[in-house]
Amino acid sequence: MEKIKEETTHEGRLIATLEVYLEYFPVDNAHLFRYSPIGFLGEGVIAAEGGSIHYIHEERYDIRTLPALLTAVQNKAANFFSDKELIRMTPSNHIVGSKVTGFLITPILQRGNVIGFIYSNQFKNQELFDEELLASLTLYGEKVGELIQENYALQNVLSRREFEVMRDIADGYIVKEISERRHISESTIEQYIKAARRKLGASNRAHAVAVMYKMGIL
């Protein structure tokens, strides 16, 4: 996660997400998609394969037509399909190359909601995809979602501390508790809240949290 966190731009973190994915998991390619539950739409962003990274904006799927994708998104967990299961989860009208022997989908989550996914169909060793590895992939998708969310907030709206404090507020912590867990004085916490409210155009804390949810940064 540190390699991804070092990137200061949204685009840089997306690239690092795929680079780390290829480095630490037994895959030879990775396609990153954003996902919208409205219309069940998966839209291509970038892909890493063959030693290069390129745009895949032309790739768009209604994931309801692809059971493998739909299953991973609905379960909010990484899934790997091969052999009979791969055929069972692939509609007959969807063309799959003869060299494709497996399909891996890793959902990217923000606060429990799927906001994207990574899929791979080329692997270093398919034998490695057991429950433990899939659990690691699921955790990776969760952590990546947090970093992308955090970076979006920092770039576009709030300072890092303002974002952290408002996220704690959204999670139900009171000022005293935030002060203790963040090791910041209560008066400073109040200043961060006031600054966040001003930047968000919110009349109170609850309104600020609602605005952040609406903006997609919570």
PDB file of C-alpha atoms in Angstrom:
ATOM      1  CA  MET A   1       0.000   0.000   0.000  1.00  0.00           C
ATOM      2  CA  GLU A   2       2.902   2.375   0.643  1.00  0.00           C
ATOM      3  CA  LYS A   3       3.843   2.436  -3.052  1.00  0.00           C
ATOM      4  CA  ILE A   4       0.299   3.488  -3.946  1.00  0.00           C
ATOM      5  CA  LYS A   5       0.091   5.984  -1.096  1.00  0.00           C
ATOM      6  CA  GLU A   6       3.291   7.698  -2.268  1.00  0.00           C
ATOM      7  CA  GLU A   7       1.521   8.809  -5.446  1.00  0.00           C
ATOM      8  CA  THR A   8       0.091  12.306  -5.028  1.00  0.00           C
ATOM      9  CA  THR A   9      -2.322  12.332  -8.000  1.00  0.00           C
ATOM     10  CA  HIS A  10      -5.461  10.309  -8.633  1.00  0.00           C
ATOM     11  CA  GLU A  11      -4.090   9.021 -11.943  1.00  0.00           C
ATOM     12  CA  GLY A  12      -0.784   8.072 -10.329  1.00  0.00           C
ATOM     13  CA  ARG A  13      -2.566   5.975  -7.725  1.00  0.00           C
ATOM     14  CA  LEU A  14      -4.562   4.161 -10.412  1.00  0.00           C
ATOM     15  CA  ILE A  15      -1.364   3.253 -12.264  1.00  0.00           C
ATOM     16  CA  ALA A  16       0.339   2.159  -9.033  1.00  0.00           C
ATOM     17  CA  THR A  17      -2.704   0.053  -8.168  1.00  0.00           C
ATOM     18  CA  LEU A  18      -2.173  -2.070 -11.279  1.00  0.00           C
ATOM     19  CA  GLU A  19       1.615  -2.153 -10.948  1.00  0.00           C
ATOM     20  CA  VAL A  20       1.388  -3.464  -7.389  1.00  0.00           C
ATOM     21  CA  TYR A  21      -1.324  -5.922  -8.451  1.00  0.00           C
ATOM     22  CA  LEU A  22       0.966  -7.385 -11.115  1.00  0.00           C
ATOM     23  CA  GLU A  23       3.950  -7.436  -8.775  1.00  0.00           C
ATOM     24  CA  TYR A  24       2.398  -9.192  -5.800  1.00  0.00           C
ATOM     25  CA  PHE A  25      -0.261 -11.446  -7.308  1.00  0.00           C
ATOM     26  CA  PRO A  26       0.262 -14.255  -9.873  1.00  0.00           C
ATOM     27  CA  VAL A  27      -1.328 -12.406 -12.807  1.00  0.00           C
ATOM     28  CA  ASP A  28       0.161 -11.259 -16.134  1.00  0.00           C
ATOM     29  CA  ASN A  29      -2.439  -8.618 -16.974  1.00  0.00           C
ATOM     30  CA  ALA A  30      -4.888  -6.378 -15.138  1.00  0.00           C
ATOM     31  CA  HIS A  31      -7.798  -4.297 -16.447  1.00  0.00           C
ATOM     32  CA  LEU A  32      -9.161  -1.585 -14.157  1.00  0.00           C
ATOM     33  CA  PHE A  33     -12.847  -0.620 -14.426  1.00  0.00           C
ATOM     34  CA  ARG A  34     -15.002   1.901 -12.618  1.00  0.00           C
ATOM     35  CA  TYR A  35     -18.433   0.593 -11.661  1.00  0.00           C
ATOM     36  CA  SER A  36     -21.829   2.243 -11.291  1.00  0.00           C
ATOM     37  CA  PRO A  37     -24.741   0.335  -9.719  1.00  0.00           C
ATOM     38  CA  ILE A  38     -27.044   2.492 -11.854  1.00  0.00           C
ATOM     39  CA  GLY A  39     -27.392   0.321 -14.923  1.00  0.00           C
ATOM     40  CA  PHE A  40     -24.847  -2.174 -13.548  1.00  0.00           C
ATOM     41  CA  LEU A  41     -22.297  -0.480 -15.777  1.00  0.00           C
ATOM     42  CA  GLY A  42     -18.594  -1.310 -15.829  1.00  0.00           C
ATOM     43  CA  GLU A  43     -16.475   1.245 -17.715  1.00  0.00           C
ATOM     44  CA  GLY A  44     -12.848   0.633 -18.651  1.00  0.00           C
ATOM     45  CA  VAL A  45     -10.204   3.003 -17.272  1.00  0.00           C
ATOM     46  CA  ILE A  46      -6.694   1.620 -17.825  1.00  0.00           C
ATOM     47  CA  ALA A  47      -5.048  -1.773 -18.349  1.00  0.00           C
ATOM     48  CA  ALA A  48      -1.580  -3.121 -17.622  1.00  0.00           C
ATOM     49  CA  GLU A  49      -0.305  -5.887 -19.875  1.00  0.00           C
ATOM     50  CA  GLY A  50       2.725  -6.702 -21.983  1.00  0.00           C
ATOM     51  CA  GLY A  51       4.884  -4.325 -19.988  1.00  0.00           C
ATOM     52  CA  SER A  52       2.791  -1.244 -20.779  1.00  0.00           C
ATOM     53  CA  ILE A  53      -0.205   0.649 -19.460  1.00  0.00           C
ATOM     54  CA  HIS A  54      -2.891   1.976 -21.786  1.00  0.00           C
ATOM     55  CA  TYR A  55      -6.428   3.361 -21.777  1.00  0.00           C
ATOM     56  CA  ILE A  56      -9.401   1.034 -22.216  1.00  0.00           C
ATOM     57  CA  HIS A  57     -12.180   3.632 -22.330  1.00  0.00           C
ATOM     58  CA  GLU A  58     -13.873   1.784 -25.185  1.00  0.00           C
ATOM     59  CA  GLU A  59     -14.610  -1.224 -22.941  1.00  0.00           C
ATOM     60  CA  ARG A  60     -18.073  -0.991 -21.370  1.00  0.00           C
ATOM     61  CA  TYR A  61     -20.152  -3.833 -19.946  1.00  0.00           C
ATOM     62  CA  ASP A  62     -23.534  -4.333 -18.388  1.00  0.00           C
ATOM     63  CA  ILE A  63     -22.232  -6.778 -15.796  1.00  0.00           C
ATOM     64  CA  ARG A  64     -25.626  -8.466 -15.589  1.00  0.00           C
ATOM     65  CA  THR A  65     -24.707 -10.076 -18.926  1.00  0.00           C
ATOM     66  CA  LEU A  66     -21.501 -11.516 -17.431  1.00  0.00           C
ATOM     67  CA  PRO A  67     -22.271 -13.770 -14.453  1.00  0.00           C
ATOM     68  CA  ALA A  68     -18.618 -13.974 -13.380  1.00  0.00           C
ATOM     69  CA  LEU A  69     -18.437 -10.196 -12.952  1.00  0.00           C
ATOM     70  CA  LEU A  70     -21.882  -9.951 -11.392  1.00  0.00           C
ATOM     71  CA  THR A  71     -21.070 -12.649  -8.823  1.00  0.00           C
ATOM     72  CA  ALA A  72     -17.866 -10.917  -7.676  1.00  0.00           C
ATOM     73  CA  VAL A  73     -19.560  -7.516  -7.442  1.00  0.00           C
ATOM     74  CA  GLN A  74     -22.593  -8.820  -5.575  1.00  0.00           C
ATOM     75  CA  ASN A  75     -20.457 -10.851  -3.157  1.00  0.00           C
ATOM     76  CA  LYS A  76     -17.975  -7.966  -2.755  1.00  0.00           C
ATOM     77  CA  ALA A  77     -15.178 -10.525  -2.842  1.00  0.00           C
ATOM     78  CA  ALA A  78     -12.496 -11.664  -5.276  1.00  0.00           C
ATOM     79  CA  ASN A  79     -13.531 -14.618  -7.430  1.00  0.00           C
ATOM     80  CA  PHE A  80     -11.512 -16.919  -9.680  1.00  0.00           C
ATOM     81  CA  PHE A  81     -13.153 -19.109 -12.317  1.00  0.00           C
ATOM     82  CA  SER A  82     -11.525 -21.802 -14.450  1.00  0.00           C
ATOM     83  CA  ASP A  83     -12.319 -25.024 -16.308  1.00  0.00           C
ATOM     84  CA  LYS A  84     -16.022 -25.969 -16.140  1.00  0.00           C
ATOM     85  CA  GLU A  85     -16.890 -23.033 -13.904  1.00  0.00           C
ATOM     86  CA  LEU A  86     -15.398 -20.595 -16.417  1.00  0.00           C
ATOM     87  CA  ILE A  87     -17.615 -22.006 -19.170  1.00  0.00           C
ATOM     88  CA  ARG A  88     -20.648 -22.080 -16.882  1.00  0.00           C
ATOM     89  CA  MET A  89     -20.160 -18.418 -15.943  1.00  0.00           C
ATOM     90  CA  THR A  90     -19.598 -17.208 -19.518  1.00  0.00           C
ATOM     91  CA  PRO A  91     -22.636 -16.603 -21.778  1.00  0.00           C
ATOM     92  CA  SER A  92     -22.521 -18.398 -25.127  1.00  0.00           C
ATOM     93  CA  ASN A  93     -22.675 -15.087 -27.017  1.00  0.00           C
ATOM     94  CA  HIS A  94     -19.548 -13.769 -25.243  1.00  0.00           C
ATOM     95  CA  ILE A  95     -16.409 -14.638 -27.210  1.00  0.00           C
ATOM     96  CA  VAL A  96     -13.526 -15.931 -25.094  1.00  0.00           C
ATOM     97  CA  GLY A  97     -10.151 -16.569 -26.734  1.00  0.00           C
ATOM     98  CA  SER A  98      -8.834 -20.123 -26.766  1.00  0.00           C
ATOM     99  CA  LYS A  99      -5.832 -19.045 -24.674  1.00  0.00           C
ATOM    100  CA  VAL A 100      -8.056 -17.836 -21.831  1.00  0.00           C
ATOM    101  CA  THR A 101      -8.203 -20.562 -19.206  1.00  0.00           C
ATOM    102  CA  GLY A 102      -9.269 -18.528 -16.195  1.00  0.00           C
ATOM    103  CA  PHE A 103     -10.959 -15.321 -15.115  1.00  0.00           C
ATOM    104  CA  LEU A 104     -10.147 -13.346 -11.946  1.00  0.00           C
ATOM    105  CA  ILE A 105     -12.249 -10.433 -10.678  1.00  0.00           C
ATOM    106  CA  THR A 106     -11.266  -8.289  -7.693  1.00  0.00           C
ATOM    107  CA  PRO A 107     -13.875  -5.700  -6.585  1.00  0.00           C
ATOM    108  CA  ILE A 108     -12.674  -2.284  -5.384  1.00  0.00           C
ATOM    109  CA  LEU A 109     -14.699  -1.031  -2.428  1.00  0.00           C
ATOM    110  CA  GLN A 110     -15.260   2.259  -0.655  1.00  0.00           C
ATOM    111  CA  ARG A 111     -17.033   1.976   2.699  1.00  0.00           C
ATOM    112  CA  GLY A 112     -18.552  -1.332   1.666  1.00  0.00           C
ATOM    113  CA  ASN A 113     -19.746  -0.188  -1.768  1.00  0.00           C
ATOM    114  CA  VAL A 114     -18.247  -1.494  -5.008  1.00  0.00           C
ATOM    115  CA  ILE A 115     -16.871   1.423  -7.035  1.00  0.00           C
ATOM    116  CA  GLY A 116     -14.771  -0.557  -9.485  1.00  0.00           C
ATOM    117  CA  PHE A 117     -13.061  -3.847 -10.194  1.00  0.00           C
ATOM    118  CA  ILE A 118      -9.913  -5.355 -11.673  1.00  0.00           C
ATOM    119  CA  TYR A 119     -10.110  -8.341 -13.962  1.00  0.00           C
ATOM    120  CA  SER A 120      -7.333 -10.579 -15.253  1.00  0.00           C
ATOM    121  CA  ASN A 121      -7.337 -13.472 -17.717  1.00  0.00           C
ATOM    122  CA  GLN A 122      -3.613 -14.220 -17.975  1.00  0.00           C
ATOM    123  CA  PHE A 123      -1.813 -15.852 -15.062  1.00  0.00           C
ATOM    124  CA  LYS A 124       1.601 -16.944 -13.878  1.00  0.00           C
ATOM    125  CA  ASN A 125       0.213 -19.965 -12.059  1.00  0.00           C
ATOM    126  CA  GLN A 126      -3.504 -20.753 -11.768  1.00  0.00           C
ATOM    127  CA  GLU A 127      -2.819 -23.400  -9.132  1.00  0.00           C
ATOM    128  CA  LEU A 128      -2.145 -20.657  -6.585  1.00  0.00           C
ATOM    129  CA  PHE A 129      -5.699 -19.317  -6.497  1.00  0.00           C
ATOM    130  CA  ASP A 130      -6.929 -20.812  -3.228  1.00  0.00           C
ATOM    131  CA  GLU A 131      -9.182 -19.283  -0.564  1.00  0.00           C
ATOM    132  CA  GLU A 132      -6.264 -17.608   1.208  1.00  0.00           C
ATOM    133  CA  LEU A 133      -5.071 -15.833  -1.950  1.00  0.00           C
ATOM    134  CA  LEU A 134      -8.608 -14.755  -2.841  1.00  0.00           C
ATOM    135  CA  ALA A 135      -9.009 -13.320   0.666  1.00  0.00           C
ATOM    136  CA  SER A 136      -5.793 -11.328   0.139  1.00  0.00           C
ATOM    137  CA  LEU A 137      -7.112 -10.039  -3.185  1.00  0.00           C
ATOM    138  CA  THR A 138     -10.389  -9.004  -1.538  1.00  0.00           C
ATOM    139  CA  LEU A 139      -8.468  -7.120   1.157  1.00  0.00           C
ATOM    140  CA  TYR A 140      -6.348  -5.450  -1.530  1.00  0.00           C
ATOM    141  CA  GLY A 141      -9.496  -4.194  -3.259  1.00  0.00           C
ATOM    142  CA  GLU A 142     -10.758  -2.753   0.031  1.00  0.00           C
ATOM    143  CA  LYS A 143      -7.481  -0.983   0.843  1.00  0.00           C
ATOM    144  CA  VAL A 144      -7.101   0.382  -2.683  1.00  0.00           C
ATOM    145  CA  GLY A 145     -10.627   1.808  -2.502  1.00  0.00           C
ATOM    146  CA  GLU A 146      -9.748   3.618   0.729  1.00  0.00           C
ATOM    147  CA  LEU A 147      -6.623   5.157  -0.801  1.00  0.00           C
ATOM    148  CA  ILE A 148      -8.422   6.266  -3.956  1.00  0.00           C
ATOM    149  CA  GLN A 149     -11.203   7.773  -1.835  1.00  0.00           C
ATOM    150  CA  GLU A 150      -8.714   9.547   0.416  1.00  0.00           C
ATOM    151  CA  ASN A 151      -6.747  10.958  -2.512  1.00  0.00           C
ATOM    152  CA  TYR A 152      -9.895  12.207  -4.230  1.00  0.00           C
ATOM    153  CA  ALA A 153     -10.850  14.077  -1.086  1.00  0.00           C
ATOM    154  CA  LEU A 154      -7.395  15.549  -0.625  1.00  0.00           C
ATOM    155  CA  GLN A 155      -7.122  16.689  -4.235  1.00  0.00           C
ATOM    156  CA  ASN A 156     -10.570  18.107  -4.641  1.00  0.00           C
ATOM    157  CA  VAL A 157     -12.072  19.184  -1.330  1.00  0.00           C
ATOM    158  CA  LEU A 158     -10.481  18.788   2.082  1.00  0.00           C
ATOM    159  CA  SER A 159      -7.054  18.635   3.679  1.00  0.00           C
ATOM    160  CA  ARG A 160      -5.899  15.207   4.877  1.00  0.00           C
ATOM    161  CA  ARG A 161      -6.667  15.999   8.528  1.00  0.00           C
ATOM    162  CA  GLU A 162     -10.063  17.509   7.711  1.00  0.00           C
ATOM    163  CA  PHE A 163     -10.955  14.393   5.758  1.00  0.00           C
ATOM    164  CA  GLU A 164      -9.805  12.052   8.549  1.00  0.00           C
ATOM    165  CA  VAL A 165     -11.766  13.963  11.196  1.00  0.00           C
ATOM    166  CA  MET A 166     -14.936  14.125   9.092  1.00  0.00           C
ATOM    167  CA  ARG A 167     -14.647  10.417   8.336  1.00  0.00           C
ATOM    168  CA  ASP A 168     -14.497   9.798  12.093  1.00  0.00           C
ATOM    169  CA  ILE A 169     -17.580  11.992  12.546  1.00  0.00           C
ATOM    170  CA  ALA A 170     -19.364   9.950   9.870  1.00  0.00           C
ATOM    171  CA  ASP A 171     -18.393   6.778  11.747  1.00  0.00           C
ATOM    172  CA  GLY A 172     -20.098   8.070  14.904  1.00  0.00           C
ATOM    173  CA  TYR A 173     -17.137   9.264  16.990  1.00  0.00           C
ATOM    174  CA  ILE A 174     -17.527  12.346  19.166  1.00  0.00           C
ATOM    175  CA  VAL A 175     -14.869  15.075  19.400  1.00  0.00           C
ATOM    176  CA  LYS A 176     -13.325  13.700  22.606  1.00  0.00           C
ATOM    177  CA  GLU A 177     -12.972  10.231  21.078  1.00  0.00           C
ATOM    178  CA  ILE A 178     -11.450  11.623  17.874  1.00  0.00           C
ATOM    179  CA  SER A 179      -8.994  13.635  19.964  1.00  0.00           C
ATOM    180  CA  GLU A 180      -7.878  10.503  21.788  1.00  0.00           C
ATOM    181  CA  ARG A 181      -7.560   8.285  18.718  1.00  0.00           C
ATOM    182  CA  ARG A 182      -5.853  10.954  16.582  1.00  0.00           C
ATOM    183  CA  HIS A 183      -3.739  12.439  19.399  1.00  0.00           C
ATOM    184  CA  ILE A 184      -4.959  15.944  18.528  1.00  0.00           C
ATOM    185  CA  SER A 185      -6.445  18.472  20.951  1.00  0.00           C
ATOM    186  CA  GLU A 186     -10.223  18.842  21.036  1.00  0.00           C
ATOM    187  CA  SER A 187      -9.965  22.500  20.044  1.00  0.00           C
ATOM    188  CA  THR A 188      -7.956  21.548  16.954  1.00  0.00           C
ATOM    189  CA  ILE A 189     -10.540  18.898  16.078  1.00  0.00           C
ATOM    190  CA  GLU A 190     -13.234  21.568  16.274  1.00  0.00           C
ATOM    191  CA  GLN A 191     -11.186  23.783  13.945  1.00  0.00           C
ATOM    192  CA  TYR A 192     -10.907  20.970  11.396  1.00  0.00           C
ATOM    193  CA  ILE A 193     -14.660  20.405  11.550  1.00  0.00           C
ATOM    194  CA  LYS A 194     -15.348  24.116  11.114  1.00  0.00           C
ATOM    195  CA  ALA A 195     -12.990  24.312   8.132  1.00  0.00           C
ATOM    196  CA  ALA A 196     -14.537  21.231   6.529  1.00  0.00           C
ATOM    197  CA  ARG A 197     -18.045  22.619   6.967  1.00  0.00           C
ATOM    198  CA  ARG A 198     -16.986  25.873   5.337  1.00  0.00           C
ATOM    199  CA  LYS A 199     -15.383  24.131   2.345  1.00  0.00           C
ATOM    200  CA  LEU A 200     -18.387  21.845   1.924  1.00  0.00           C
ATOM    201  CA  GLY A 201     -20.910  24.648   2.313  1.00  0.00           C
ATOM    202  CA  ALA A 202     -22.584  22.733   5.150  1.00  0.00           C
ATOM    203  CA  SER A 203     -24.700  24.224   7.925  1.00  0.00           C
ATOM    204  CA  ASN A 204     -23.748  21.599  10.512  1.00  0.00           C
ATOM    205  CA  ARG A 205     -21.798  18.351  10.954  1.00  0.00           C
ATOM    206  CA  ALA A 206     -24.595  16.091   9.820  1.00  0.00           C
ATOM    207  CA  HIS A 207     -25.064  18.225   6.724  1.00  0.00           C
ATOM    208  CA  ALA A 208     -21.312  18.070   6.038  1.00  0.00           C
ATOM    209  CA  VAL A 209     -21.330  14.279   6.245  1.00  0.00           C
ATOM    210  CA  ALA A 210     -24.354  14.148   3.922  1.00  0.00           C
ATOM    211  CA  VAL A 211     -22.554  16.388   1.415  1.00  0.00           C
ATOM    212  CA  MET A 212     -19.489  14.143   1.510  1.00  0.00           C
ATOM    213  CA  TYR A 213     -21.622  11.071   0.851  1.00  0.00           C
ATOM    214  CA  LYS A 214     -23.314  12.857  -2.039  1.00  0.00           C
ATOM    215  CA  MET A 215     -19.928  13.798  -3.499  1.00  0.00           C
ATOM    216  CA  GLY A 216     -18.781  10.213  -3.260  1.00  0.00           C
ATOM    217  CA  ILE A 217     -15.864  10.835  -0.895  1.00  0.00           C
ATOM    218  CA  LEU A 218     -17.446   8.881   1.953  1.00  0.00           C
TER     219      LEU A 218
END
